Coordinates of C-alpha atoms in Angstrom, one line a residue:
X1 CA -146.8 -37.5 -9.8
X2 CA -148.4 -40.9 -9.8
X3 CA -146.9 -42.5 -13.0
X4 CA -143.9 -41.6 -10.9
X5 CA -144.8 -43.5 -7.9
X6 CA -146.0 -46.4 -9.9
X7 CA -142.8 -46.5 -11.8
X8 CA -141.1 -46.7 -8.0
X9 CA -143.1 -49.6 -6.6
X10 CA -142.7 -51.2 -9.3
X11 CA -138.4 -50.6 -9.5
X12 CA -138.2 -51.2 -6.0
X13 CA -140.5 -54.8 -6.2
X14 CA -142.8 -53.3 -3.7
X15 CA -146.3 -55.1 -3.4
X16 CA -148.6 -51.9 -5.0
X17 CA -151.8 -53.5 -2.5
X18 CA -149.6 -53.9 0.2
X19 CA -147.5 -49.6 -0.2
X20 CA -149.6 -46.8 1.2
X21 CA -147.8 -42.9 0.9
X22 CA -148.1 -40.0 3.4
X23 CA -147.2 -37.1 1.4
X24 CA -145.8 -33.9 3.2
X25 CA -148.1 -31.6 0.7
X26 CA -151.2 -33.2 2.1
X27 CA -150.5 -33.1 5.8
X28 CA -148.4 -30.2 6.4
X29 CA -150.2 -27.2 8.1
X30 CA -149.0 -24.8 5.4
X31 CA -151.3 -21.7 6.7
X32 CA -150.6 -22.1 9.9
X33 CA -148.1 -19.3 10.8
X34 CA -148.1 -19.1 14.9
X35 CA -145.3 -21.2 17.6
X36 CA -148.1 -24.5 16.6
X37 CA -145.1 -24.6 14.2
X38 CA -141.9 -25.8 16.0
X39 CA -143.5 -29.3 16.9
X40 CA -145.3 -29.8 13.8
X41 CA -140.7 -29.8 12.8
X42 CA -140.2 -31.8 15.5
X43 CA -142.6 -34.5 14.8
X44 CA -142.4 -34.5 11.3
X45 CA -139.1 -35.8 11.3
X46 CA -139.9 -38.1 14.2
X47 CA -142.4 -39.7 11.7
X48 CA -140.3 -40.0 8.8
X49 CA -138.0 -42.3 11.1
X50 CA -140.7 -44.1 12.3
X51 CA -142.1 -45.1 9.0
X52 CA -138.6 -45.7 7.6
X53 CA -139.1 -44.7 4.3
X54 CA -138.7 -42.2 2.2
X55 CA -139.2 -41.9 -1.9
X56 CA -138.6 -38.3 -2.8
X57 CA -140.4 -37.2 -6.4
X58 CA -137.8 -35.1 -8.5
X59 CA -138.9 -33.5 -12.0
X60 CA -136.7 -30.3 -13.9
X61 CA -132.8 -31.1 -14.3
X62 CA -131.9 -27.7 -15.4
X63 CA -130.4 -25.9 -13.7
X64 CA -131.6 -28.0 -10.4
X65 CA -135.0 -29.6 -9.1
X66 CA -137.7 -27.2 -7.6
X67 CA -137.9 -29.5 -4.5
X68 CA -134.6 -28.9 -3.6
X69 CA -135.6 -25.6 -2.9
X70 CA -138.2 -26.2 -0.6
X71 CA -137.6 -25.8 3.2
X72 CA -139.9 -28.7 4.3
X73 CA -138.6 -30.8 2.0
X74 CA -134.6 -30.0 3.0
X75 CA -136.1 -30.7 6.6
X76 CA -137.8 -34.4 5.6
X77 CA -134.5 -34.9 3.2
X78 CA -132.5 -34.4 6.3
X79 CA -134.4 -36.1 8.2
X80 CA -134.3 -39.3 5.7
X81 CA -130.4 -39.5 6.7
X82 CA -130.9 -41.4 9.4
X83 CA -129.7 -44.6 8.8
X84 CA -132.8 -46.8 10.1
X85 CA -134.7 -44.9 6.6
X86 CA -134.3 -46.1 3.0
X87 CA -134.5 -43.8 0.5
X88 CA -135.2 -43.3 -2.5
X89 CA -136.2 -41.1 -6.0
X90 CA -139.2 -41.3 -8.6
X91 CA -139.7 -40.2 -11.5
X92 CA -141.4 -40.1 -14.7
X93 CA -140.3 -41.9 -18.1
X94 CA -139.4 -38.5 -19.3
X95 CA -137.4 -37.6 -16.3
X96 CA -136.1 -40.3 -16.2
X97 CA -134.5 -39.9 -19.3
X98 CA -133.4 -36.5 -18.7
X99 CA -131.4 -37.9 -14.9
X100 CA -129.9 -40.7 -17.4
X101 CA -128.2 -37.8 -20.3
X102 CA -127.5 -35.6 -16.9
X103 CA -125.5 -38.4 -15.2
X104 CA -123.8 -39.9 -18.6
X105 CA -122.6 -35.2 -19.0
X106 CA -121.5 -35.5 -15.4
X107 CA -124.1 -32.8 -14.6
X108 CA -126.2 -34.8 -12.5
X109 CA -124.2 -34.3 -9.6
X110 CA -124.7 -30.2 -9.8
X111 CA -128.2 -30.6 -8.3
X112 CA -126.7 -31.0 -4.4
X113 CA -125.1 -27.5 -5.2
X114 CA -127.9 -25.4 -5.0
X115 CA -129.1 -26.7 -1.8
X116 CA -129.1 -23.8 0.5
X117 CA -130.9 -24.4 3.8
X118 CA -131.3 -20.5 4.8
X119 CA -132.1 -19.3 1.2
X120 CA -135.0 -21.8 0.8
X121 CA -138.2 -21.2 0.4
X122 CA -141.8 -21.8 2.0
X123 CA -145.0 -21.4 1.8
X124 CA -144.9 -19.4 5.5
X125 CA -142.0 -17.9 6.7
X126 CA -142.2 -19.1 9.7
X127 CA -142.1 -22.6 9.1
X128 CA -138.2 -22.3 7.4
X129 CA -137.5 -20.3 10.4
X130 CA -138.4 -23.4 13.1
X131 CA -137.0 -25.7 10.4
X132 CA -133.7 -23.6 10.3
X133 CA -134.0 -23.4 14.2
X134 CA -134.4 -26.6 14.9
X135 CA -130.4 -27.9 13.9
X136 CA -127.6 -26.5 14.8
X137 CA -125.8 -24.3 11.9
X138 CA -128.3 -25.4 9.7
X139 CA -126.7 -23.6 6.6
X140 CA -123.8 -26.4 7.1
X141 CA -125.7 -29.4 8.8
X142 CA -128.8 -29.7 6.7
X143 CA -126.7 -28.9 3.4
X144 CA -123.9 -31.2 3.5
X145 CA -126.0 -33.8 5.0
X146 CA -129.0 -33.9 2.6
X147 CA -125.9 -33.2 -0.1
X148 CA -124.1 -36.6 1.6
X149 CA -127.6 -38.3 1.0
X150 CA -128.5 -37.2 -2.6
X151 CA -125.3 -38.1 -3.8
X152 CA -125.0 -41.5 -2.4
X153 CA -128.3 -42.2 -4.3
X154 CA -126.0 -40.5 -7.9
X155 CA -123.4 -43.0 -6.9
X156 CA -125.8 -46.0 -6.8
X157 CA -127.7 -45.3 -10.0
X158 CA -124.4 -45.0 -11.6
X159 CA -123.0 -48.5 -10.3
X160 CA -126.1 -49.3 -11.8
X161 CA -126.1 -48.3 -14.6
X162 CA -122.8 -49.7 -15.4
X163 CA -122.8 -53.1 -13.8
X164 CA -125.8 -53.7 -15.4
X165 CA -123.6 -53.1 -19.2
X166 CA -126.1 -50.4 -20.4
X167 CA -123.6 -48.3 -20.7
X168 CA -120.7 -48.5 -23.2
X169 CA -117.4 -48.2 -21.3
X170 CA -115.3 -47.1 -24.7
X171 CA -117.9 -44.6 -26.1
X172 CA -119.5 -42.9 -23.5
X173 CA -118.1 -40.4 -20.2
X174 CA -120.9 -42.1 -18.0
X175 CA -118.2 -44.5 -16.0
X176 CA -116.0 -41.8 -15.4
X177 CA -118.6 -39.6 -14.0
X178 CA -120.2 -42.2 -11.5
X179 CA -116.3 -43.5 -10.4
X180 CA -115.9 -39.7 -9.3
X181 CA -119.2 -40.1 -7.4
X182 CA -118.0 -43.8 -5.9
X183 CA -114.6 -41.8 -4.6
X184 CA -116.6 -38.9 -3.0
X185 CA -118.5 -41.6 -1.2
X186 CA -115.4 -43.0 0.1
X187 CA -115.7 -46.1 -2.7
X188 CA -112.3 -45.9 -3.9
X189 CA -111.4 -49.3 -4.5
X190 CA -114.8 -49.8 -6.7
X191 CA -114.0 -46.2 -8.4
X192 CA -110.7 -47.0 -9.6
X193 CA -111.9 -50.6 -11.0
X194 CA -114.2 -48.9 -12.8
X195 CA -111.7 -46.1 -14.0
X196 CA -109.4 -48.7 -14.9
X197 CA -111.3 -50.8 -17.2
X198 CA -112.2 -48.2 -18.8
X199 CA -108.6 -47.0 -19.6
X200 CA -108.1 -51.2 -20.4
X201 CA -111.1 -51.1 -22.7
X202 CA -110.5 -48.0 -24.6
X203 CA -106.6 -49.7 -25.2
X204 CA -107.9 -52.6 -26.8
X205 CA -110.2 -50.9 -28.7
X206 CA -109.5 -47.2 -29.2
X207 CA -105.8 -47.5 -29.2
X208 CA -102.5 -46.8 -26.7
X209 CA -102.4 -43.3 -27.9
X210 CA -105.8 -42.4 -29.2
X211 CA -107.4 -39.3 -27.7
X212 CA -110.0 -41.3 -26.0
X213 CA -107.4 -43.9 -24.1
X214 CA -105.3 -40.8 -22.9
X215 CA -108.6 -38.8 -21.5
X216 CA -109.8 -42.0 -19.8
X217 CA -106.0 -42.6 -18.2
X218 CA -105.8 -38.9 -17.4
X219 CA -109.7 -38.8 -15.7
X220 CA -107.4 -42.3 -13.8
X221 CA -104.4 -40.3 -13.0
X222 CA -106.5 -37.5 -11.2
X223 CA -108.0 -39.7 -9.4
X224 CA -105.3 -41.5 -8.2
X225 CA -103.4 -38.2 -7.5
X226 CA -106.9 -37.1 -4.9
X227 CA -106.1 -40.2 -3.3
X228 CA -102.9 -39.0 -2.1
X229 CA -101.3 -42.1 -4.5
X230 CA -98.7 -39.9 -5.7
X231 CA -96.6 -42.3 -7.4
X232 CA -98.9 -44.2 -9.6
X233 CA -100.9 -41.1 -11.0
X234 CA -97.6 -39.4 -11.6
X235 CA -96.4 -42.9 -13.6
X236 CA -99.5 -42.6 -15.6
X237 CA -99.7 -38.8 -16.2
X238 CA -95.9 -39.2 -17.7
X239 CA -97.8 -41.4 -20.4
X240 CA -100.4 -39.4 -20.8
X241 CA -98.1 -36.0 -21.5
X242 CA -95.7 -38.3 -23.7
X243 CA -99.0 -39.8 -25.5
X244 CA -99.9 -35.6 -26.6
X245 CA -96.5 -34.8 -27.4
X246 CA -96.6 -37.4 -29.7
X247 CA -100.0 -36.1 -31.6
X248 CA -99.8 -32.5 -31.2
X249 CA -97.7 -29.7 -31.8
X250 CA -95.7 -28.4 -28.8
X251 CA -97.0 -25.0 -28.3
X252 CA -100.5 -27.0 -27.9
X253 CA -103.0 -25.5 -25.4
X254 CA -103.7 -29.5 -24.1
X255 CA -100.2 -30.3 -24.5
X256 CA -99.1 -27.3 -22.1
X257 CA -102.0 -27.7 -20.3
X258 CA -100.7 -31.5 -19.2
X259 CA -97.0 -30.6 -18.6
X260 CA -98.6 -27.7 -16.2
X261 CA -100.5 -30.7 -14.1
X262 CA -97.8 -33.1 -14.2
X263 CA -95.4 -30.3 -12.7
X264 CA -97.8 -30.1 -9.8
X265 CA -97.5 -33.1 -9.1
X266 CA -93.8 -33.6 -9.4
X267 CA -93.7 -31.0 -7.4
X268 CA -95.7 -32.7 -4.8
X269 CA -93.9 -35.1 -4.8
X270 CA -90.4 -33.2 -4.0
X271 CA -89.0 -33.0 -7.2
X272 CA -88.8 -29.5 -7.8
X273 CA -85.6 -29.5 -10.1
X274 CA -88.2 -31.6 -13.0
X275 CA -91.1 -29.7 -11.8
X276 CA -88.8 -26.5 -12.8
X277 CA -88.1 -27.9 -16.1
X278 CA -91.3 -28.8 -17.0
X279 CA -92.6 -25.2 -15.9
X280 CA -89.6 -23.1 -17.8
X281 CA -90.7 -25.2 -21.1
X282 CA -93.9 -24.7 -20.5
X283 CA -94.1 -20.5 -20.0
X284 CA -91.7 -20.2 -23.3
X285 CA -94.0 -22.1 -25.1
X286 CA -96.6 -19.5 -24.2
X287 CA -94.8 -16.6 -24.8
X288 CA -94.1 -17.8 -28.0
X289 CA -97.4 -19.0 -29.0
X290 CA -99.8 -16.4 -26.9
X291 CA -97.6 -13.7 -25.8
X292 CA -96.4 -12.2 -22.6
X293 CA -99.1 -10.8 -21.1
X294 CA -101.8 -13.7 -22.1
X295 CA -103.3 -15.3 -18.9
X296 CA -102.3 -18.5 -19.4
X297 CA -98.9 -17.0 -19.4
X298 CA -98.8 -15.0 -16.5
X299 CA -100.5 -18.0 -14.7
X300 CA -97.4 -20.2 -16.0
X301 CA -95.2 -16.7 -14.6
X302 CA -97.0 -17.4 -11.1
X303 CA -96.8 -21.4 -11.1
X304 CA -93.0 -21.0 -12.1
X305 CA -91.9 -18.2 -9.3
X306 CA -94.0 -19.9 -6.7
X307 CA -91.6 -23.3 -7.0
X308 CA -88.6 -20.9 -7.6
X309 CA -89.6 -19.6 -4.4
X310 CA -89.8 -23.0 -2.9
X311 CA -86.3 -23.5 -4.0
X312 CA -84.4 -21.1 -3.1
X313 CA -86.2 -18.2 -1.5
X314 CA -87.4 -14.9 -2.1
X315 CA -84.7 -12.7 -2.0
X316 CA -84.8 -8.7 -3.1
X317 CA -83.3 -8.5 -6.7
X318 CA -83.5 -12.7 -6.8
X319 CA -85.0 -14.6 -9.8
X320 CA -87.8 -15.5 -8.3
X321 CA -88.4 -12.4 -6.9
X322 CA -88.5 -10.5 -10.7
X323 CA -90.5 -13.0 -11.6
X324 CA -92.9 -12.8 -9.0
X325 CA -93.0 -8.6 -9.4
X326 CA -93.6 -9.1 -13.5
X327 CA -96.6 -11.6 -12.6
X328 CA -97.8 -8.8 -10.5
X329 CA -97.9 -6.2 -13.5
X330 CA -98.8 -8.3 -15.8
X331 CA -102.2 -9.0 -14.0
X332 CA -102.7 -5.5 -13.3
X333 CA -101.9 -4.7 -17.1
X334 CA -104.5 -7.2 -18.3
X335 CA -107.3 -7.7 -15.5
X336 CA -107.0 -3.9 -13.3
X337 CA -105.3 -3.3 -10.2
X338 CA -108.4 -4.8 -7.6
X339 CA -109.0 -8.1 -10.2
X340 CA -108.9 -11.5 -7.7
X341 CA -106.0 -13.0 -9.8
X342 CA -104.3 -9.6 -9.4
X343 CA -104.8 -9.6 -5.7
X344 CA -103.6 -12.9 -5.4
X345 CA -100.6 -12.4 -6.8
X346 CA -99.8 -9.5 -4.8
X347 CA -101.2 -11.7 -1.3
X348 CA -97.9 -13.9 -3.1
X349 CA -95.5 -11.2 -3.1
X350 CA -96.8 -9.9 0.1
X351 CA -96.1 -13.8 1.5
X352 CA -92.7 -13.6 -0.1
X353 CA -91.9 -10.5 1.2
X354 CA -92.6 -11.5 5.0
X355 CA -90.3 -14.8 4.1
X356 CA -87.3 -13.0 3.1
X357 CA -87.5 -10.5 6.2
X358 CA -89.0 -7.6 4.4
X359 CA -91.8 -7.0 7.3
X360 CA -92.7 -3.7 6.6
X361 CA -92.8 -3.8 3.1
X362 CA -94.7 -6.9 3.5
X363 CA -97.3 -5.5 5.5
X364 CA -98.0 -2.4 3.5
X365 CA -98.9 -4.5 0.6
X366 CA -100.7 -6.9 2.6
X367 CA -102.3 -4.5 4.1
X368 CA -103.2 -3.1 0.7
X369 CA -104.3 -6.4 -0.7
X370 CA -106.9 -6.6 2.0
X371 CA -108.4 -3.9 2.0
X372 CA -109.2 -4.2 -1.7
X373 CA -110.1 -7.8 -1.6
X374 CA -112.8 -6.6 1.1
X375 CA -113.9 -3.8 -1.3
X376 CA -113.9 -6.2 -4.5
X377 CA -115.1 -9.6 -3.5
X378 CA -116.7 -8.9 -0.1
X379 CA -115.4 -9.4 3.4
X380 CA -116.4 -13.1 3.4
X381 CA -114.8 -14.5 0.4
X382 CA -112.0 -17.1 0.6
X383 CA -109.6 -14.6 -0.7
X384 CA -110.2 -11.8 1.4
X385 CA -109.8 -13.7 4.5
X386 CA -106.9 -15.1 3.8
X387 CA -105.6 -11.9 3.0
X388 CA -106.7 -10.5 6.5
X389 CA -105.2 -14.1 8.4
X390 CA -102.3 -12.9 6.7
X391 CA -102.0 -9.4 7.2
X392 CA -102.7 -10.6 11.1
X393 CA -100.0 -13.0 11.3
X394 CA -97.6 -10.3 10.2
X395 CA -98.3 -8.0 12.7
X396 CA -98.8 -9.8 15.4
X397 CA -95.0 -11.2 14.0
X398 CA -93.8 -7.9 14.0
X399 CA -94.6 -7.8 17.7
X400 CA -98.0 -6.2 17.4
X401 CA -100.4 -7.1 20.2
X402 CA -103.0 -4.7 20.1
X403 CA -106.9 -5.1 19.8
X404 CA -106.9 -4.6 16.2
X405 CA -104.7 -7.4 15.4
X406 CA -106.3 -9.6 17.4
X407 CA -110.6 -8.1 15.8
X408 CA -108.5 -9.1 12.7
X409 CA -107.9 -12.9 13.7
X410 CA -111.3 -13.1 15.9
X411 CA -113.4 -11.8 12.4
X412 CA -111.2 -14.4 9.7
X413 CA -111.8 -17.3 12.8
X414 CA -115.8 -16.2 13.4
X415 CA -116.4 -15.8 9.8
X416 CA -114.8 -19.6 8.9
X417 CA -116.4 -20.9 11.4
X418 CA -120.3 -19.5 10.1
X419 CA -119.3 -20.5 6.1
X420 CA -117.1 -23.6 7.1
X421 CA -117.6 -24.8 10.0
X422 CA -116.0 -25.8 12.9
X423 CA -114.2 -28.6 11.8
X424 CA -113.3 -27.5 8.5
X425 CA -109.4 -27.6 8.0
X426 CA -109.0 -23.2 7.2
X427 CA -111.2 -22.8 10.5
X428 CA -108.7 -24.4 13.1
X429 CA -105.7 -23.6 10.7
X430 CA -107.1 -19.5 11.8
X431 CA -107.9 -20.7 15.0
X432 CA -104.4 -22.1 16.2
X433 CA -102.8 -18.8 14.5
X434 CA -105.0 -16.7 16.9
X435 CA -104.4 -19.5 19.6
X436 CA -100.5 -18.5 19.3
X437 CA -101.1 -14.4 19.2
X438 CA -103.1 -14.8 22.5
X439 CA -99.8 -17.2 24.0
X440 CA -97.3 -14.6 22.8
X441 CA -99.6 -11.7 24.1
X442 CA -99.1 -13.5 27.7
X443 CA -102.6 -14.5 27.8
X444 CA -102.7 -18.5 29.2
X445 CA -105.8 -19.2 29.5
X446 CA -107.5 -17.9 26.5
X447 CA -104.6 -19.9 24.6
X448 CA -105.3 -23.3 26.2
X449 CA -108.9 -23.0 25.5
X450 CA -108.2 -22.1 21.3
X451 CA -105.2 -24.9 21.6
X452 CA -107.8 -27.3 22.8
X453 CA -110.0 -26.7 20.2
X454 CA -107.8 -26.8 17.8
X455 CA -106.2 -30.0 18.5
X456 CA -110.8 -32.0 20.1
X457 CA -111.2 -30.4 16.3
X458 CA -108.6 -32.6 14.3
X459 CA -109.3 -35.2 16.2
X460 CA -112.7 -35.4 15.4
X461 CA -112.6 -34.5 11.9
X462 CA -109.5 -37.3 10.9
X463 CA -109.4 -39.5 13.9
X464 CA -107.2 -39.8 17.0
X465 CA -103.9 -41.4 15.0
X466 CA -104.3 -39.2 11.7
X467 CA -101.2 -38.7 10.4
X468 CA -102.6 -35.1 9.1
X469 CA -103.5 -34.7 12.7
X470 CA -102.8 -30.9 14.1
X471 CA -99.9 -33.0 15.5
X472 CA -98.0 -32.1 18.5
X473 CA -97.0 -28.3 19.1
X474 CA -100.6 -28.1 19.5
X475 CA -100.8 -30.7 22.6
X476 CA -97.0 -29.5 23.8
X477 CA -98.4 -26.2 24.2
X478 CA -101.2 -27.1 26.4
X479 CA -99.4 -29.4 28.4
X480 CA -96.3 -26.3 28.8
X481 CA -99.4 -24.0 29.3
X482 CA -101.0 -26.4 32.3
X483 CA -97.5 -27.4 33.5
X484 CA -96.7 -23.1 34.4
X485 CA -93.7 -24.2 32.1
X486 CA -94.0 -22.0 29.0
X487 CA -91.6 -19.1 29.0
X488 CA -90.1 -20.1 26.2
X489 CA -93.2 -20.9 24.2
X490 CA -94.2 -17.5 25.0
X491 CA -91.5 -16.0 22.8
X492 CA -91.2 -18.6 20.0
X493 CA -94.6 -20.2 19.3
X494 CA -95.9 -17.7 16.8
X495 CA -93.8 -17.9 14.2
X496 CA -93.4 -21.8 14.2
X497 CA -97.2 -21.8 14.1
X498 CA -97.0 -19.4 11.8
X499 CA -94.5 -20.9 9.1
X500 CA -96.6 -24.4 9.5
X501 CA -99.4 -23.1 8.6
X502 CA -98.8 -21.1 5.9
X503 CA -96.6 -23.9 4.4
X504 CA -100.2 -26.3 4.8
X505 CA -102.5 -23.7 3.4
X506 CA -100.4 -21.0 1.2
X507 CA -97.4 -23.4 -0.6

C-alpha cells in the first residue's frame, strides 16, 4: 500500500511533506456491534466530504478488485461522489500494468458489474445493516453512484492514454474501449472524435477494405446508433456490409451477423421493405449453411416473423403467424419447452394472437408462459415480469376487473420498482398500465395518483421538455379525472395505453 500511495502522490503532483492520509481500516471501530454503529456511518460520510479527497487503493483485477466487495468501502465511495470531493485511485506498478491491459482489452469497465451493496461484506454484520439503512433504496443508489464514480475514473484514465499518445490507434483496441467509456459518461462528442480518428488512421494504414478498418467502422456505426443518429449509423453500416460482402463468402457468419444488424437499423428507421429483404437473405443463407433447426436460423426466423407482423399483422394462417409458430416449434425442439428462448418466442406468439383478436387463445398461452417463466427463471426475472404484465393487460382487455388481475399488476410494479428503481422506463410502463386498469375499474382517485406518479417520474428522468417523455395521454387523463369529465376515458383508455407501451417495450 505504501508503494501505491507514494506513486499516487507523485502522479498527482502532491507535496509529500504536506500530504497526510486518513486510512479507514485504522479508524473504523470494526469490533463495535451495537447501536453506536449508525452514528459512525453518518460521521464517516461527513468526514469524507470535509477532507475533500479520497484515494481508493486497488489490487486484483480478476474477476474484480476485492475492495469493491466491502460494505465500508462502498459507503466511502458513495460519499466520495460528492461534487466537492476529489477522487483518485492508487495502485502499485504491477497493478497499473494489469489495469492498462484490462483497459485495452475492454474488461476494466466490468469491475462495476460486481458492485452490490446488499451482497457486500463487513467484519461485523451490524455495520453493513447500518450502512444500508443510511440510504433510501441502497441497492440502487449505492450501486449506481459508485458505478458512475468508477466509470468516470476509468474514462479519465483512458482519455489520458489516448491524449499522451501511449496507444496505437491502428493496432490496439484501447481507443474503442475508451470511446465506449466516454459515451457512458455523456462525453459523446469526444467519444465520437476518438472513433472517427481510429477509422481514419486504419483507412490510411490498413486500407479501406481491411478487416481492421471494417471493425473500426462497425464500432463507430454502433456508437452512432446508440446515440440515436440512425441516418449516419446506417450509412456507415452499409459500408461495413459491402466490405464484408467483398471479402467473405455469402454464408459467412460474420457477414450474416452484419447484415442482420443493418436490417435492425433499417427497421428502426422505417425502411421495412429493405430490412425484410436483408432478413430473408440471411434466413435463406443460414438454412443452407446451418440447417433449419440451428439456433442462428431460428433467431433469423424470429426476427423476420416480427418484422412481417409489423408490416401486415399476424392474421390467422398468415405467413408471419405461421413463421412465428414454426420458430416456437423449432426452439422447443432444440432447447426444450421451458427454455428462455422458447418462452420468449411463445410470448411473442401470444402477443400476436392478442393483436389478431384471438384473446382467449392468447390468454391461455400467456398464462402458460408466465407460469413456466416463474418456475424456470424466477418470479423477479425480467422475462417473467414481461409475461406477467402482458397477461394482466390482456385479462383487463377482456374485461376482467377482479383482485387476481390487480395483483398481477401490483406484483410487476413492486418488483420493478425494487429492482430497477422508480424512474426506470419499465417501471413507469408497468405503473402506467396499472393506472389504466384502475381507471377502467372506476377507481378514479387511485388512477389519478398513479398517472401523476408516471408523469413526475418521466419529468425527473428525462426533463419536462424531453420528446420521449410520457406524453399528453397521462396528463390528459389526470386533467379529465380532476374535472370529473372522464366518462369516455373510463371506457377506452386501457386499449390505447396497452398498445402504446406494447410498442415501446416489446416491439
